[in-house]
XYZ file of C-alpha atoms in Angstrom:
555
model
C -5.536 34.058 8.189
C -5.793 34.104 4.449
C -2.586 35.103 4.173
C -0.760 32.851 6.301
C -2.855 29.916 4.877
C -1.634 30.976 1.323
C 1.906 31.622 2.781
C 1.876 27.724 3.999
C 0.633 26.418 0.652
C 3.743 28.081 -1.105
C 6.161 27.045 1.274
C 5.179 23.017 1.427
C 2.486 20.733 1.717
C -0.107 20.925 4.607
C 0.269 19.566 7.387
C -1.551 17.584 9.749
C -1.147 17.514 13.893
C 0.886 14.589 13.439
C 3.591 16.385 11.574
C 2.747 14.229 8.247
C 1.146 15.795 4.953
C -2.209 16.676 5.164
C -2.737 14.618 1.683
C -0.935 11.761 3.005
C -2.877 11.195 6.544
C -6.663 11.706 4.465
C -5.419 8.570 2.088
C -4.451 6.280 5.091
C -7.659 7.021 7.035
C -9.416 6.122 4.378
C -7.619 3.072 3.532
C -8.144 2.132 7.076
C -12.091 2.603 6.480
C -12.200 0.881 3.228
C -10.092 -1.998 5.179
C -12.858 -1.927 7.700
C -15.535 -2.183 5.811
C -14.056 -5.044 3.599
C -13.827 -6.990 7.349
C -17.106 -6.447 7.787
C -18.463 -7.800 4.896
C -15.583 -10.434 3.860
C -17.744 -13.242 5.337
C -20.679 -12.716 3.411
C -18.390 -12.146 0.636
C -16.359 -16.141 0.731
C -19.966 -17.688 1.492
C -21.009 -16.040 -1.989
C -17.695 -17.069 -3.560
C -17.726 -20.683 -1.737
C -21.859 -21.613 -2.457
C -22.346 -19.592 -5.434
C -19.521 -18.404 -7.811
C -17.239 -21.414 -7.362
C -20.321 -23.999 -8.280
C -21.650 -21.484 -11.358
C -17.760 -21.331 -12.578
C -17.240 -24.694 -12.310
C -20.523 -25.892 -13.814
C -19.896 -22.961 -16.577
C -16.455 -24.265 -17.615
C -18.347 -27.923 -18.554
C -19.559 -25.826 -21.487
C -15.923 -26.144 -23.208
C -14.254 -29.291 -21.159
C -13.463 -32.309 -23.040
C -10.661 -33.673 -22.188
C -12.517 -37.175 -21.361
C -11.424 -38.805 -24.990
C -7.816 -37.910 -24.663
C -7.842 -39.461 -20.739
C -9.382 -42.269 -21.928
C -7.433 -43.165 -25.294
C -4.202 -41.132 -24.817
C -2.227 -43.152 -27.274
C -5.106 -43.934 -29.620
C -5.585 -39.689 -29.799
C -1.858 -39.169 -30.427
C -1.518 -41.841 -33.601
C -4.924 -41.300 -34.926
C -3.433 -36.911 -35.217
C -2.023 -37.629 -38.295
C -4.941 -39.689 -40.028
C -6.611 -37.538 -42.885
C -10.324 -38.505 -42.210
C -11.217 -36.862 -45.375
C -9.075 -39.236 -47.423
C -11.467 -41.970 -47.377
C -9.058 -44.042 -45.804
C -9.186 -46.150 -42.540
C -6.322 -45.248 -40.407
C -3.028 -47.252 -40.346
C -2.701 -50.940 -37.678
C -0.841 -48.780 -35.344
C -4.216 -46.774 -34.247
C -6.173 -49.988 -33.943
C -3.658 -51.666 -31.753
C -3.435 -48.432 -29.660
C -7.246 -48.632 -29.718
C -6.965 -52.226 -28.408
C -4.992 -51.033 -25.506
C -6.767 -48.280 -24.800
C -10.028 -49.803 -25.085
C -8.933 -52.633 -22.404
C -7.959 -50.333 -19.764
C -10.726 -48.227 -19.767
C -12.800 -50.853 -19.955
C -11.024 -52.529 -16.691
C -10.881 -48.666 -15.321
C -15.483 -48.810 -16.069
C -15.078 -45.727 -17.903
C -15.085 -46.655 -21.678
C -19.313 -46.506 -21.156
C -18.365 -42.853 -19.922
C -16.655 -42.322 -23.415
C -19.363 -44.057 -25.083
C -21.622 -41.679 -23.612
C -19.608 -38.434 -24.327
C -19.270 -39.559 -28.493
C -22.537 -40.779 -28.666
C -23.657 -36.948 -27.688
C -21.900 -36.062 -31.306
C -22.764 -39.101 -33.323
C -25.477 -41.619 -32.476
C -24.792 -45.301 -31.810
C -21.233 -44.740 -30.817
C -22.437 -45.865 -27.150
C -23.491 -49.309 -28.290
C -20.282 -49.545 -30.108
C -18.255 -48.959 -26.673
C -20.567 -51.076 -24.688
C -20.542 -53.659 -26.875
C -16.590 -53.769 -27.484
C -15.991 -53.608 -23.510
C -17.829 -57.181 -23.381
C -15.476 -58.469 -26.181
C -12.173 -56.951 -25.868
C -10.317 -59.446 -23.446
C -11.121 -62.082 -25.430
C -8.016 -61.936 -27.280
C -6.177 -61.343 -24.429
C -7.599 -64.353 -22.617
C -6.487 -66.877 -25.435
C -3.024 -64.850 -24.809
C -2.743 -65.560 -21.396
C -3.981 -69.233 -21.304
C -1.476 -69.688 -24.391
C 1.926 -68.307 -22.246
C 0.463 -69.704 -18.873
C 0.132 -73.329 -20.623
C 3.611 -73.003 -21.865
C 5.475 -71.656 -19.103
C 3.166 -72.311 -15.691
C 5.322 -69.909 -13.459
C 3.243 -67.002 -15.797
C 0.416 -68.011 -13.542
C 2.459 -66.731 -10.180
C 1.926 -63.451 -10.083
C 5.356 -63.083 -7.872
C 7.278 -64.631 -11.032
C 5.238 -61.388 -12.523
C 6.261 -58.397 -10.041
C 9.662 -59.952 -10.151
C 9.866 -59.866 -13.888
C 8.636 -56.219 -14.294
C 10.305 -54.804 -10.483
C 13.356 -52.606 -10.587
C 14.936 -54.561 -7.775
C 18.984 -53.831 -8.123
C 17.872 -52.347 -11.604
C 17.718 -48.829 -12.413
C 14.183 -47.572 -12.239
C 12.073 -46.024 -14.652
C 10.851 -42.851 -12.285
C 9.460 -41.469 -15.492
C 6.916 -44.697 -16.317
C 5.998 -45.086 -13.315
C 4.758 -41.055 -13.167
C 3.136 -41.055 -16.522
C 0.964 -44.420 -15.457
C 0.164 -42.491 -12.324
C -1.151 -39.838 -14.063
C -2.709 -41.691 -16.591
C -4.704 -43.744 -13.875
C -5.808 -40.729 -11.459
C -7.229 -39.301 -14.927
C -9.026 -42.673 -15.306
C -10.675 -42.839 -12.216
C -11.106 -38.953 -11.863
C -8.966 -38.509 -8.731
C -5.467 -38.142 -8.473
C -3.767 -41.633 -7.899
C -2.502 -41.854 -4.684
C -1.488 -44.347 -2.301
C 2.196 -46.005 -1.658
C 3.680 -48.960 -3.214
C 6.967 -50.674 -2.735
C 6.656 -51.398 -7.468
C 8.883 -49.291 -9.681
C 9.396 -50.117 -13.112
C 12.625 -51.683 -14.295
C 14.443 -49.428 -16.612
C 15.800 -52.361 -18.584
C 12.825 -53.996 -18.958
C 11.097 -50.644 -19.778
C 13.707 -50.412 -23.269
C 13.387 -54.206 -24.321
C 10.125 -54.005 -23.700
C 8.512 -51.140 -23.504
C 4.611 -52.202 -24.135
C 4.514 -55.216 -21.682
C 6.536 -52.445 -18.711
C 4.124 -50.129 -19.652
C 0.877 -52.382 -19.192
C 2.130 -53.967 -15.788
C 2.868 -50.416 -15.048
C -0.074 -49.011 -15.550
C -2.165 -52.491 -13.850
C 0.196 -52.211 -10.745
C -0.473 -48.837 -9.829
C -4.185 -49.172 -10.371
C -3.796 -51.848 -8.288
C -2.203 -50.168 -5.910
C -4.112 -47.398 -5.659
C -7.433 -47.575 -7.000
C -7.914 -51.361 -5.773
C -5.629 -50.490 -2.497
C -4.320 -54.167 -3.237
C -0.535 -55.449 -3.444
C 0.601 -56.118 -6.750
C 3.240 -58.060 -5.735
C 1.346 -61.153 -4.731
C -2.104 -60.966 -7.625
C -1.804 -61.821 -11.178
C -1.780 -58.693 -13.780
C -4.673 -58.220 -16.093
C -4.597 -60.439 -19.484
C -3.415 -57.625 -22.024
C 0.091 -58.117 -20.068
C 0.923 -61.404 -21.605
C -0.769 -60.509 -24.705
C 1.756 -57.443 -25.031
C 4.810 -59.830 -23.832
C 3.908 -62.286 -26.333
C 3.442 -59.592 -28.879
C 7.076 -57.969 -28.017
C 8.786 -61.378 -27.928
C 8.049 -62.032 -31.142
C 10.859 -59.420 -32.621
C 12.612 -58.523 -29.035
C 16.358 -58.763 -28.400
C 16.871 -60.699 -25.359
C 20.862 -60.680 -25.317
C 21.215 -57.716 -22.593
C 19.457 -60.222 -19.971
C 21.140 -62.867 -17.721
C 19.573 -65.153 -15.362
C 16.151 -66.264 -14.340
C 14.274 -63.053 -16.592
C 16.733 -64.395 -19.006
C 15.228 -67.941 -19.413
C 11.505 -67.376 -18.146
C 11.476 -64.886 -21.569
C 13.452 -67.185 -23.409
C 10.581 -69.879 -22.721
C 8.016 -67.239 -23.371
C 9.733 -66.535 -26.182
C 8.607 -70.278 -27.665
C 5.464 -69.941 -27.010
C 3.556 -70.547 -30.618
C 0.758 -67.662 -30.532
C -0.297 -65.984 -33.458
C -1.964 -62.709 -32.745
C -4.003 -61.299 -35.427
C -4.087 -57.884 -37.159
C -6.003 -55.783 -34.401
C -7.937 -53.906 -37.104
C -9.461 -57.598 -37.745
C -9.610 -58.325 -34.201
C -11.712 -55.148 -33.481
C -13.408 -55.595 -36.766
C -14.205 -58.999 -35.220
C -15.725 -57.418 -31.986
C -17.696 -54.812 -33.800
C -18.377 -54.351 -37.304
C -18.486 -50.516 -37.485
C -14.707 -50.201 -36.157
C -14.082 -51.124 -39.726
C -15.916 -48.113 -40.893
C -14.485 -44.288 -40.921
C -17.488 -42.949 -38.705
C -16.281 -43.994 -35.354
C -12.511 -43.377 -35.924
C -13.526 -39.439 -37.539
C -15.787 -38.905 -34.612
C -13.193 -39.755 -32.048
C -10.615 -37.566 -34.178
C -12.846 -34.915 -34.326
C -13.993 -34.423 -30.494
C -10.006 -35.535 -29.031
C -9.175 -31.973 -28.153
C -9.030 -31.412 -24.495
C -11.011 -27.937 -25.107
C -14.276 -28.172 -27.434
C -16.321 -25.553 -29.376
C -18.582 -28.254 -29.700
C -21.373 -28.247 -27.492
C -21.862 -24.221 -28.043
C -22.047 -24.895 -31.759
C -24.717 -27.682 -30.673
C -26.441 -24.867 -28.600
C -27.348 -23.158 -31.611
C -27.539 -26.063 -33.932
C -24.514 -26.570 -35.443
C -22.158 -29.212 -35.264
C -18.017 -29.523 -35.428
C -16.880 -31.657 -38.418
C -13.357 -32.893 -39.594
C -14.168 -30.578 -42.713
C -14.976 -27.708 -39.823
C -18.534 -26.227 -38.897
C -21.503 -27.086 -40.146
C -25.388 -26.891 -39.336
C -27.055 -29.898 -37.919
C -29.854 -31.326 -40.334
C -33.201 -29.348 -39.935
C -35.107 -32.191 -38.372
C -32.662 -31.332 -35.493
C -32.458 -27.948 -35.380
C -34.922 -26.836 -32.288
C -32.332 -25.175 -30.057
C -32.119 -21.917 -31.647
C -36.075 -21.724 -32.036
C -36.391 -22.189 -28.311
C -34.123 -19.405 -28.055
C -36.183 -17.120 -29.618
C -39.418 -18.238 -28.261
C -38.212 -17.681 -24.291
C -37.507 -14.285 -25.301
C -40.347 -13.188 -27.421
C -42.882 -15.643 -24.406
C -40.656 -13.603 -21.593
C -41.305 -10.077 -22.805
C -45.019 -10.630 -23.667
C -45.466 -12.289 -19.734
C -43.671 -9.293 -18.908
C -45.497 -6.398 -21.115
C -49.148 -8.974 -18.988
C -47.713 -8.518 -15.837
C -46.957 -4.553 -16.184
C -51.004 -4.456 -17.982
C -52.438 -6.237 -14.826
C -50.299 -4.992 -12.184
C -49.871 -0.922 -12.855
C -54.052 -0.653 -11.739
C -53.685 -3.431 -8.576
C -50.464 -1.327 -7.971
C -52.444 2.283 -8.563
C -55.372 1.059 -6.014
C -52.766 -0.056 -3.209
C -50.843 3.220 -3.383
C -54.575 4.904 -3.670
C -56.552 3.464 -1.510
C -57.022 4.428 2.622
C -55.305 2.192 4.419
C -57.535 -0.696 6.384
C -58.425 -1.191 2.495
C -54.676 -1.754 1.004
C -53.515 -3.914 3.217
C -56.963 -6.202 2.952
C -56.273 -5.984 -1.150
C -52.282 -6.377 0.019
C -52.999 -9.792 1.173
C -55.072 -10.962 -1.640
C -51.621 -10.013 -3.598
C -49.239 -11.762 -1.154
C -51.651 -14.931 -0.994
C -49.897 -16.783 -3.994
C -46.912 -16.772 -2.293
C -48.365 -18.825 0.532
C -49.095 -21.605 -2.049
C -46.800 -23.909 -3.466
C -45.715 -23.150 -7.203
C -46.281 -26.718 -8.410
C -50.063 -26.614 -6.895
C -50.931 -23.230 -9.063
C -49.333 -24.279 -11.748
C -51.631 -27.877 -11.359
C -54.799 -25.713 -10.558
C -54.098 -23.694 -14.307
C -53.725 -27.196 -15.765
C -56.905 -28.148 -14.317
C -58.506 -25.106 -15.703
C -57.495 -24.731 -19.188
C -58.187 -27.917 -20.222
C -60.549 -28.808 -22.687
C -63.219 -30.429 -20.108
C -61.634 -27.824 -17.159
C -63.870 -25.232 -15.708
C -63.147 -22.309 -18.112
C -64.053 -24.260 -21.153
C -67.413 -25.381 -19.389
C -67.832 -21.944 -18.152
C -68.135 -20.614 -21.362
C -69.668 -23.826 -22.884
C -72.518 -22.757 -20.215
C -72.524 -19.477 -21.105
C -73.240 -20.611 -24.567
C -69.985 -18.572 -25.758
C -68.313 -21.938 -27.022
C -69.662 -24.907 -28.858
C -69.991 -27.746 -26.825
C -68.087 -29.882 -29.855
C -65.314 -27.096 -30.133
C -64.269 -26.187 -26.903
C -61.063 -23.924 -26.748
C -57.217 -25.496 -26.613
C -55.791 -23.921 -23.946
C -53.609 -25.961 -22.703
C -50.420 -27.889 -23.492
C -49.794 -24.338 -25.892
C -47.969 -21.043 -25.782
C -50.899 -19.311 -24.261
C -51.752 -21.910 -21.430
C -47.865 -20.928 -20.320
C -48.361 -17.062 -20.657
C -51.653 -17.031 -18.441
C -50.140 -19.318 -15.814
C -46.467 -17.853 -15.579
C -48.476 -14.346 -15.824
C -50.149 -15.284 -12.756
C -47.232 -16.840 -10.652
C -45.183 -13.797 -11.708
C -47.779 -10.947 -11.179
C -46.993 -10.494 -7.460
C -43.097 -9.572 -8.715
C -44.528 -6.945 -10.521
C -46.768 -5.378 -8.446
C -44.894 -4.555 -5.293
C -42.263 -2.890 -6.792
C -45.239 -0.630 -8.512
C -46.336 -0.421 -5.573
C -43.203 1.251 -3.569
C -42.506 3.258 -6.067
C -45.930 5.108 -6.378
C -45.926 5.423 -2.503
C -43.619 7.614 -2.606
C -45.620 9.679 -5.268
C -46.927 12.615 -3.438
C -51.224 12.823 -4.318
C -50.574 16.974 -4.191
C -48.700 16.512 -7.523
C -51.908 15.419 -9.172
C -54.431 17.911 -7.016
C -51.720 20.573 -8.217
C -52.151 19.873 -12.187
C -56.203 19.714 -12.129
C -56.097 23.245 -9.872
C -54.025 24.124 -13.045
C -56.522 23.040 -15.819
C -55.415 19.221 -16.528
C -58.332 16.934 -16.946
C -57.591 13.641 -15.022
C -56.383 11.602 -17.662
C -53.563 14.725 -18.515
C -53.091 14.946 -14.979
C -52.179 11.007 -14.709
C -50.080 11.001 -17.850
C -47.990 14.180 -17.997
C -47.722 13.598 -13.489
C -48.219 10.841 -12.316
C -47.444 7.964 -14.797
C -43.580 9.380 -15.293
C -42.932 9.139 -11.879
C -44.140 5.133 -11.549
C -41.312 4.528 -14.510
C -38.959 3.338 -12.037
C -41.455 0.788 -10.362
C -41.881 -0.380 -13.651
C -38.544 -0.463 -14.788
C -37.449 -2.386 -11.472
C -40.454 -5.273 -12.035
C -39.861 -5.632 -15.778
C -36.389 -6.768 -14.856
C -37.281 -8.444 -12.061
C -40.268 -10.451 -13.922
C -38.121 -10.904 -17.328
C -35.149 -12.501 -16.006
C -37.225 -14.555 -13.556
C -39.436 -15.953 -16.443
C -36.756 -17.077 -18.995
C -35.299 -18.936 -16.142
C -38.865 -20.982 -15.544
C -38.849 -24.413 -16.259
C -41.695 -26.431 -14.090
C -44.786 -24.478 -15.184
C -43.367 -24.810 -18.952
C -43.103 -28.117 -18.432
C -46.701 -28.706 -16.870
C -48.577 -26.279 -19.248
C -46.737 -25.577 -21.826
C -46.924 -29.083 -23.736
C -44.273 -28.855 -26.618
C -45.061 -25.545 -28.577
C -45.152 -23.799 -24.653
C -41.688 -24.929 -23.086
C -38.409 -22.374 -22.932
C -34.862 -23.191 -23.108
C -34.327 -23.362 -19.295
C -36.682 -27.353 -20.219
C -34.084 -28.530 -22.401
C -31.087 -27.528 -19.555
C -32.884 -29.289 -17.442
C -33.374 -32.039 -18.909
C -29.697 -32.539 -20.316
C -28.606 -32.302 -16.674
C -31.383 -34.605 -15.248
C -31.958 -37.394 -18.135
C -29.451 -37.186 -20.658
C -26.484 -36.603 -18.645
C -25.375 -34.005 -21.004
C -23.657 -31.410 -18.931
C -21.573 -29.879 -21.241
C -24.292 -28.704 -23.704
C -26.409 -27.943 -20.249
C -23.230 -25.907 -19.423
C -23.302 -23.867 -23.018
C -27.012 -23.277 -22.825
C -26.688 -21.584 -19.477
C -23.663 -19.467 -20.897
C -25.471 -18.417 -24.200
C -28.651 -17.557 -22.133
C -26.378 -15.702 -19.069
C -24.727 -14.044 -22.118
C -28.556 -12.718 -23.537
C -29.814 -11.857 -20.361
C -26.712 -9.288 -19.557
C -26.417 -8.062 -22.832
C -30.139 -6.990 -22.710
C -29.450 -5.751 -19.093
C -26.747 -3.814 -21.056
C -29.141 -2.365 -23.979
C -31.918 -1.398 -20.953
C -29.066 0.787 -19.286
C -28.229 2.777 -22.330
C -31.925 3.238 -23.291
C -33.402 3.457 -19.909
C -30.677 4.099 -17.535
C -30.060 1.471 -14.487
C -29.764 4.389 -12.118
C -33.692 4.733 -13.362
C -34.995 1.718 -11.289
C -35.922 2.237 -8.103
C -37.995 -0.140 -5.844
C -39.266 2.886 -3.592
């Protein structure tokens, strides 16, 4: 049989009954079991992709998003590129009247408070800047409008208007019109959709291209964000300021007929528009400062560094990094003190647990699963009413303190602070966390068989030898498998920090939470997580080469 089998092997392959290599038919069976088992699990697999990985991802990828300042003031980004902000300079009338334009239509579009709001995260009072230009910055525009409408009263037809700006028998501008689609869906944060009959006129578009960009850009918003017909409704006012801006040096000889003489008349019109840097100066002061214009520069990218650097108190300047000023630097000790508060909760819960643990393991059974409950009971309770019963406690006048004031332990005049501090956090989150500890413990030391320890005494160990050199190695795992567990659930604790922990006794998972609740500040929220995911796996990482993963065990 040997033979022949060894005959087979140096004449080909083996064969299966099927006639095809042996080799070949093992690899598609077990393709067709791996397939298998991927069916089986795929839908557990897209509801963790769909409820959990998608929303982390997305609300991960805020952490370096920031491409609302370029949406908002494309043209005001592009001209302001070349300004040296370190020259001492302000930058050149071509940014502030891109500025002015800018600044009107996201002011129409309600999202230059939005903008405000994203800059004043870098550098404060930008906010009130935006707010208060919003309320100001169709004033010009107004005096514009009433001006040309005064003048030449089919203006205030907003047919004379669509017919003005419309292709019609023109060639159309497919490119405009696609840009100030774009440009609006980025606006309102949704694409732009919705049909309209408008397309920009080509000619109009090259004698004047501001005015056919601004009706543009007001008749698809119209269109599609107002779902209204810009054919029949009068545009917003920074179209006749731009026509009576253009006007002013535009060649009209290419036209003929009624656009011909309704610019002509425009054309008359006696309006003098002032510089725009005044005009913004006008509106607010501090436009005629560098600070706003080198904090827009600075933040215009459509990717940011920023709100990391800010995660560990530093800040991006047109000079490059720098630290933030010390009376602001907080982020990086909050770092440090969930970590060093997380592994002393843990090192509690491992010195309170191992002997509850030991005595479940130990004891007969009617008596473990009596002491079982007693463990389990927290769980039964809600989190926020423990964490209000330690609150009660601790405090100065709470039953501890007049405990030991009874005792006569503590002065009645200098009763212990144990609250609204470091430690009030470590004895309540050592508490709430304790059961995580324990039942792993527990499992694992189940499983340790009591003849081990009988064995070692028969063989001369006293009983603390017998614990130490037998028993104790073998709990390792249990406490290996709770340390994790405990660790990673207590730098991730924010409501009993919050409750107890005053301001010396809060963790870094307080200020995420509030930047996504209160201050709106997602993106730094966003970099927080991702610094703090980054910690926890890297010390996952050291505890595998020390340790060894394959170590824990929960029983």
């Amino acid at each position: 049989m040997s033979n022949a089998l060894n005959q087979n092997a140096e004449n080909g392959p083996v064969m299966a009954a099927d006639g095809t290599p042996l080799k070949r038919s093992l690899a598609r069976a077990l393709r067709r079991q791996k397939g298998r088992a991927l069916l089986l699990i795929a839908p557990l697999l897209i509801f963790v992709l769909v409820t959990f990985i998608i929303p982390i991802g997305s609300m991960l990828f805020r952490s370096v998003e920031n491409d609302i300042v370029a949406n908002t003031l494309p043209d005001t980004v592009q001209r302001l590129a070349s300004w040296d902000a370190t020259s001492g300079e302000l930058p050149a009338e071509g940014v502030y009247e891109a500025m002015y334009y800018d600044l009107f239509v996201a002011n129409e579009a309600k999202r230059h408070t939005r903008l405000g709001s994203r800059l004043n995260y870098e550098e404060s009072g930008i906010s009130s800047l935006f707010r208060q230009s919003g309320r100001k910055i169709d004033d010009l525009a107004k005096d514009a409008t009433k001006a040309l409408e005064s003048a030449v009263p089919a203006f205030k037809d907003g047919e004379t208007w669509y017919a003005l700006m419309n292709a019609g028998n023109d060639e159309a501008n497919a490119g405009l019109l696609s840009a100030m689609r774009g440009r609006v869906g980025r606006l309102n944060d949704s694409g732009a959709s919705g049909d309209m009959e408008f397309a920009p006129s080509a000619l109009m578009a090259d004698i004047l291209p501001l005015t056919t960009r601004s009706y543009t850009e007001w008749a698809v918003y119209e269109a599609t964000q107002e779902e209204r017909d810009p054919a029949t409704r009068d545009p917003w006012e920074l179209v006749p300021l731009a026509l009576l801006q253009e006007l002013k040096t535009a060649d009209l000889s290419g036209l003929s007929g009624t656009r011909a003489e309704l610019l002509t008349q425009a054309q008359a019109v006696s309006f003098d528009i002032p510089p725009y840097s005044e005009v913004l100066a006008d509106i607010d002061p501090e436009w005629g400062t560098i600070l706003p214009w080198e904090t827009i520069q600075t933040h215009s990218s459509k990717y940011t560094a920023g709100y990391f650097l800010n995660a560990v108190d530093a800040q991006k300047t047109p000079e490059g990094y720098a630290w933030q000023p010390e009376d602001k630097q907080i982020l990086l000790k909050l770092f440090g003190r969930t970590l060093i508060m997380s592994m002393i909760i843990t090192c509690s819960c491992i010195l309170l647990g191992y002997p509850v643990a030991w005595l479940l393991a130990n004891l007969p059974a009617s008596k473990a699963n009596l002491l079982m409950i007693l463990v389990l009971l927290p769980f039964w309770t809600s989190l926020l009413v423990r964490t209000s019963a330690w609150k009660v406690m601790l405090q100065q006048q709470g039953v501890i303190n007049d405990v030991l004031v009874w005792l006569g332990l503590v002065d009645d005049a200098n009763r212990l602070i144990m609250i609204n501090n470091q430690f009030g956090t470590i004895v309540a989150m050592t508490h709430i966390l304790l059961p995580f500890m324990i039942l792993p413990m527990y499992s694992v030391m189940q499983t340790v068989p009591p003849s081990y320890l009988r064995a070692a005494k028969s063989l001369g160990a006293t009983n603390w030898t017998a614990f130490w050199r037998v028993y104790f190695p073998q709990s390792i795992p249990g406490i290996g498998a709770g340390s994790i567990l405990v660790f990673i659930l207590s730098i991730g604790y924010y409501i009993t920090p919050e409750i107890v922990g005053g301001t010396k006794g809060v963790f870094i998972s307080n200020r995420i939470a509030y930047h996504i609740s209160s201050s709106l500040n997602w993106g730094l929220a966003a970099a927080l997580g991702s610094i703090l995911l980054a910690v926890v796996l890297l010390l996952y990482w050291c505890y595998d080469r020390i340790v060894g993963i394959d170590n824990v065990k929960l029983g």
